[in-house]
Amino acid sequence: MTRLDLLRHGEPVGGPRYRGQIDDPLSERGWAEMRGAVAGEDWDVLVSSPLVRCRAFAEALARERGLPLEIEHRFREIGFGAWEGRTAAELRAEDAQALSRFYADPVAHRPPGAEPVAEFLARIAAGLDDCLQRHAGRRALVVGHAGVIRAALVHLLEAPAPSLFRIKVPSAGLTRIEADGERPPMLIFHGRRP
């Protein structure tokens, strides 16, 4: 049995905003959220996004537990282009319907300069498939972003690309994938909140 746990990072410094690939660190609360999320859990290996809000926690956990750590560059968050660093309120002030259009269909209504959703989904799917294969028969923790976890779920469920932002992934939320080699990988909503 292969078990892949997907852990979203905790609250970053600067609070809620479209940070995408901006490299903000975790706040104190974010660290506490993540520590609570991993309490009582065991893994054989850790895999992390290269962005500091994921990587710093993964590095600390690897040191504390004596686990190997891999940095997977494909697991960085989707790039939000012109929306990076901006809050929802700021975006609504410019265009009251921009967020509604984006959430309804992020393929057709992505922010200016944003990473195309199809490319993001392909990047995450390739990284996820490689991770499942590389860690077959092991328990792995992937420390990543809401978008990465959403993309992994869209890939595993073979859902349409526009459904990407219809999945809520809480701060420090944990989602489990199990693969037994007979059936396609299965999702187990483990999602414990600190």
CSV table of C-alpha atoms in Angstrom, one decimal:
chain,number,residue,atom,x,y,z
A,1,MET,CA,0.0,0.0,0.0
A,2,THR,CA,1.3,3.4,-0.9
A,3,ARG,CA,0.1,6.4,1.1
A,4,LEU,CA,0.6,9.9,0.0
A,5,ASP,CA,-0.6,12.7,2.4
A,6,LEU,CA,-1.0,16.1,0.9
A,7,LEU,CA,-0.6,18.9,3.5
A,8,ARG,CA,-1.4,22.5,2.7
A,9,HIS,CA,0.9,25.0,4.3
A,10,GLY,CA,-0.4,27.0,7.3
A,11,GLU,CA,-1.1,30.8,7.4
A,12,PRO,CA,1.6,32.8,5.7
A,13,VAL,CA,2.8,36.2,6.9
A,14,GLY,CA,0.6,38.8,5.2
A,15,GLY,CA,-2.7,36.9,5.6
A,16,PRO,CA,-5.1,36.0,2.8
A,17,ARG,CA,-4.2,37.1,-0.6
A,18,TYR,CA,-3.4,35.7,-4.0
A,19,ARG,CA,0.3,35.0,-3.4
A,20,GLY,CA,0.8,32.2,-5.9
A,21,GLN,CA,4.6,32.1,-6.3
A,22,ILE,CA,5.4,35.0,-4.0
A,23,ASP,CA,7.7,33.4,-1.4
A,24,ASP,CA,6.1,34.6,1.9
A,25,PRO,CA,7.2,32.7,5.1
A,26,LEU,CA,4.7,31.1,7.5
A,27,SER,CA,3.4,33.2,10.4
A,28,GLU,CA,3.6,32.0,13.9
A,29,ARG,CA,0.0,30.8,13.6
A,30,GLY,CA,0.9,29.0,10.4
A,31,TRP,CA,3.7,27.1,12.1
A,32,ALA,CA,1.3,26.1,14.9
A,33,GLU,CA,-1.3,25.0,12.5
A,34,MET,CA,1.1,22.7,10.7
A,35,ARG,CA,2.6,21.3,13.8
A,36,GLY,CA,-1.0,20.4,14.9
A,37,ALA,CA,-1.8,18.8,11.6
A,38,VAL,CA,1.2,16.4,11.7
A,39,ALA,CA,1.0,15.4,15.4
A,40,GLY,CA,0.6,11.7,15.8
A,41,GLU,CA,1.3,11.0,12.1
A,42,ASP,CA,4.2,9.0,10.7
A,43,TRP,CA,5.9,9.0,7.3
A,44,ASP,CA,8.9,7.5,5.6
A,45,VAL,CA,9.8,10.5,3.4
A,46,LEU,CA,8.9,14.1,3.0
A,47,VAL,CA,8.4,15.9,-0.3
A,48,SER,CA,8.0,19.7,-0.5
A,49,SER,CA,7.2,22.6,-2.7
A,50,PRO,CA,10.3,24.8,-3.1
A,51,LEU,CA,8.4,27.9,-1.7
A,52,VAL,CA,9.5,28.8,1.8
A,53,ARG,CA,6.0,28.6,3.3
A,54,CYS,CA,6.2,24.9,2.6
A,55,ARG,CA,9.9,24.2,2.5
A,56,ALA,CA,10.8,25.7,5.9
A,57,PHE,CA,8.3,23.5,7.7
A,58,ALA,CA,9.3,20.4,5.7
A,59,GLU,CA,13.0,21.0,6.5
A,60,ALA,CA,12.2,21.4,10.2
A,61,LEU,CA,10.1,18.3,10.3
A,62,ALA,CA,12.7,16.3,8.4
A,63,ARG,CA,15.4,17.3,10.9
A,64,GLU,CA,13.2,16.6,13.9
A,65,ARG,CA,12.1,13.1,12.7
A,66,GLY,CA,15.3,12.1,10.9
A,67,LEU,CA,13.4,11.7,7.5
A,68,PRO,CA,14.7,12.2,4.0
A,69,LEU,CA,13.4,15.3,2.3
A,70,GLU,CA,12.9,15.9,-1.5
A,71,ILE,CA,12.2,19.3,-2.9
A,72,GLU,CA,9.8,18.9,-5.9
A,73,HIS,CA,9.8,22.1,-8.0
A,74,ARG,CA,6.7,20.9,-9.9
A,75,PHE,CA,4.7,21.3,-6.6
A,76,ARG,CA,5.0,25.1,-6.5
A,77,GLU,CA,1.7,27.0,-6.5
A,78,ILE,CA,0.0,28.2,-9.6
A,79,GLY,CA,1.2,31.6,-10.8
A,80,PHE,CA,-1.5,34.2,-10.5
A,81,GLY,CA,0.2,36.8,-12.7
A,82,ALA,CA,-1.1,40.3,-12.2
A,83,TRP,CA,-3.1,39.1,-9.1
A,84,GLU,CA,0.0,38.0,-7.2
A,85,GLY,CA,0.2,39.8,-3.8
A,86,ARG,CA,-3.3,41.3,-4.1
A,87,THR,CA,-6.3,40.7,-1.9
A,88,ALA,CA,-9.8,39.7,-3.1
A,89,ALA,CA,-11.1,43.2,-1.9
A,90,GLU,CA,-8.5,44.9,-4.1
A,91,LEU,CA,-9.4,42.9,-7.1
A,92,ARG,CA,-13.2,43.4,-6.6
A,93,ALA,CA,-12.6,47.2,-6.3
A,94,GLU,CA,-11.1,47.1,-9.8
A,95,ASP,CA,-13.6,44.7,-11.4
A,96,ALA,CA,-16.5,43.5,-9.3
A,97,GLN,CA,-17.0,40.4,-11.5
A,98,ALA,CA,-13.4,39.3,-12.1
A,99,LEU,CA,-13.3,36.8,-9.2
A,100,SER,CA,-16.7,35.3,-10.1
A,101,ARG,CA,-15.6,34.8,-13.7
A,102,PHE,CA,-12.3,33.2,-12.6
A,103,TYR,CA,-13.9,30.8,-10.1
A,104,ALA,CA,-16.6,29.8,-12.6
A,105,ASP,CA,-14.0,29.1,-15.3
A,106,PRO,CA,-10.3,29.6,-14.5
A,107,VAL,CA,-9.4,28.3,-17.9
A,108,ALA,CA,-11.2,31.0,-19.9
A,109,HIS,CA,-10.9,33.8,-17.3
A,110,ARG,CA,-7.4,33.6,-15.8
A,111,PRO,CA,-5.7,36.7,-14.5
A,112,PRO,CA,-3.5,38.6,-16.9
A,113,GLY,CA,-0.1,37.0,-17.1
A,114,ALA,CA,-1.2,34.0,-15.0
A,115,GLU,CA,0.1,30.5,-15.6
A,116,PRO,CA,-2.4,28.7,-17.9
A,117,VAL,CA,-4.5,26.2,-15.9
A,118,ALA,CA,-3.8,23.4,-18.4
A,119,GLU,CA,-0.1,23.8,-18.0
A,120,PHE,CA,-0.5,23.9,-14.2
A,121,LEU,CA,-2.6,20.8,-14.1
A,122,ALA,CA,-0.1,18.9,-16.4
A,123,ARG,CA,2.8,20.0,-14.1
A,124,ILE,CA,1.0,18.8,-11.0
A,125,ALA,CA,-0.2,15.5,-12.6
A,126,ALA,CA,3.3,14.7,-13.8
A,127,GLY,CA,4.8,15.4,-10.3
A,128,LEU,CA,2.1,13.5,-8.5
A,129,ASP,CA,2.4,10.4,-10.8
A,130,ASP,CA,6.2,10.5,-10.4
A,131,CYS,CA,5.8,10.8,-6.6
A,132,LEU,CA,3.4,7.9,-6.4
A,133,GLN,CA,5.7,5.7,-8.5
A,134,ARG,CA,8.9,6.8,-6.7
A,135,HIS,CA,7.4,6.1,-3.3
A,136,ALA,CA,5.4,3.0,-4.1
A,137,GLY,CA,4.9,1.0,-0.9
A,138,ARG,CA,5.9,3.9,1.4
A,139,ARG,CA,4.2,6.6,3.4
A,140,ALA,CA,5.0,10.1,2.0
A,141,LEU,CA,4.0,13.5,3.1
A,142,VAL,CA,3.8,16.2,0.4
A,143,VAL,CA,3.9,19.7,1.8
A,144,GLY,CA,2.3,22.0,-0.7
A,145,HIS,CA,-0.3,24.6,-1.6
A,146,ALA,CA,-4.1,24.7,-2.0
A,147,GLY,CA,-3.8,24.9,-5.8
A,148,VAL,CA,-1.4,21.9,-5.8
A,149,ILE,CA,-3.8,19.8,-3.8
A,150,ARG,CA,-6.8,20.9,-5.9
A,151,ALA,CA,-4.9,20.0,-9.1
A,152,ALA,CA,-3.9,16.6,-7.6
A,153,LEU,CA,-7.6,15.9,-6.9
A,154,VAL,CA,-8.7,17.1,-10.3
A,155,HIS,CA,-6.1,14.8,-11.9
A,156,LEU,CA,-7.0,11.7,-9.8
A,157,LEU,CA,-10.8,12.2,-10.2
A,158,GLU,CA,-10.4,13.0,-13.9
A,159,ALA,CA,-12.5,16.1,-13.3
A,160,PRO,CA,-12.7,18.9,-15.9
A,161,ALA,CA,-10.1,21.7,-15.6
A,162,PRO,CA,-12.7,24.4,-14.9
A,163,SER,CA,-13.6,22.6,-11.6
A,164,LEU,CA,-10.2,23.4,-10.1
A,165,PHE,CA,-11.3,26.2,-7.8
A,166,ARG,CA,-14.5,24.4,-6.7
A,167,ILE,CA,-12.5,22.4,-4.1
A,168,LYS,CA,-11.9,24.1,-0.7
A,169,VAL,CA,-8.5,23.2,0.9
A,170,PRO,CA,-8.2,24.6,4.4
A,171,SER,CA,-5.0,26.0,5.9
A,172,ALA,CA,-2.9,23.1,7.2
A,173,GLY,CA,-5.6,20.7,5.8
A,174,LEU,CA,-4.5,17.1,5.2
A,175,THR,CA,-5.8,15.0,2.3
A,176,ARG,CA,-4.8,11.3,1.9
A,177,ILE,CA,-4.3,9.3,-1.2
A,178,GLU,CA,-3.9,5.5,-1.1
A,179,ALA,CA,-2.8,3.3,-3.9
A,180,ASP,CA,-2.9,-0.5,-3.6
A,181,GLY,CA,-1.7,-1.3,-7.2
A,182,GLU,CA,-5.1,-2.8,-8.2
A,183,ARG,CA,-7.4,0.2,-8.3
A,184,PRO,CA,-6.6,3.7,-9.3
A,185,PRO,CA,-5.4,5.8,-6.4
A,186,MET,CA,-8.2,6.6,-3.9
A,187,LEU,CA,-8.8,9.7,-2.0
A,188,ILE,CA,-9.4,9.6,1.8
A,189,PHE,CA,-10.5,12.9,3.2
A,190,HIS,CA,-8.4,12.9,6.4
A,191,GLY,CA,-8.5,16.7,6.8
A,192,ARG,CA,-7.8,17.2,10.5
A,193,ARG,CA,-7.6,20.9,11.6
A,194,PRO,CA,-5.4,22.0,14.5
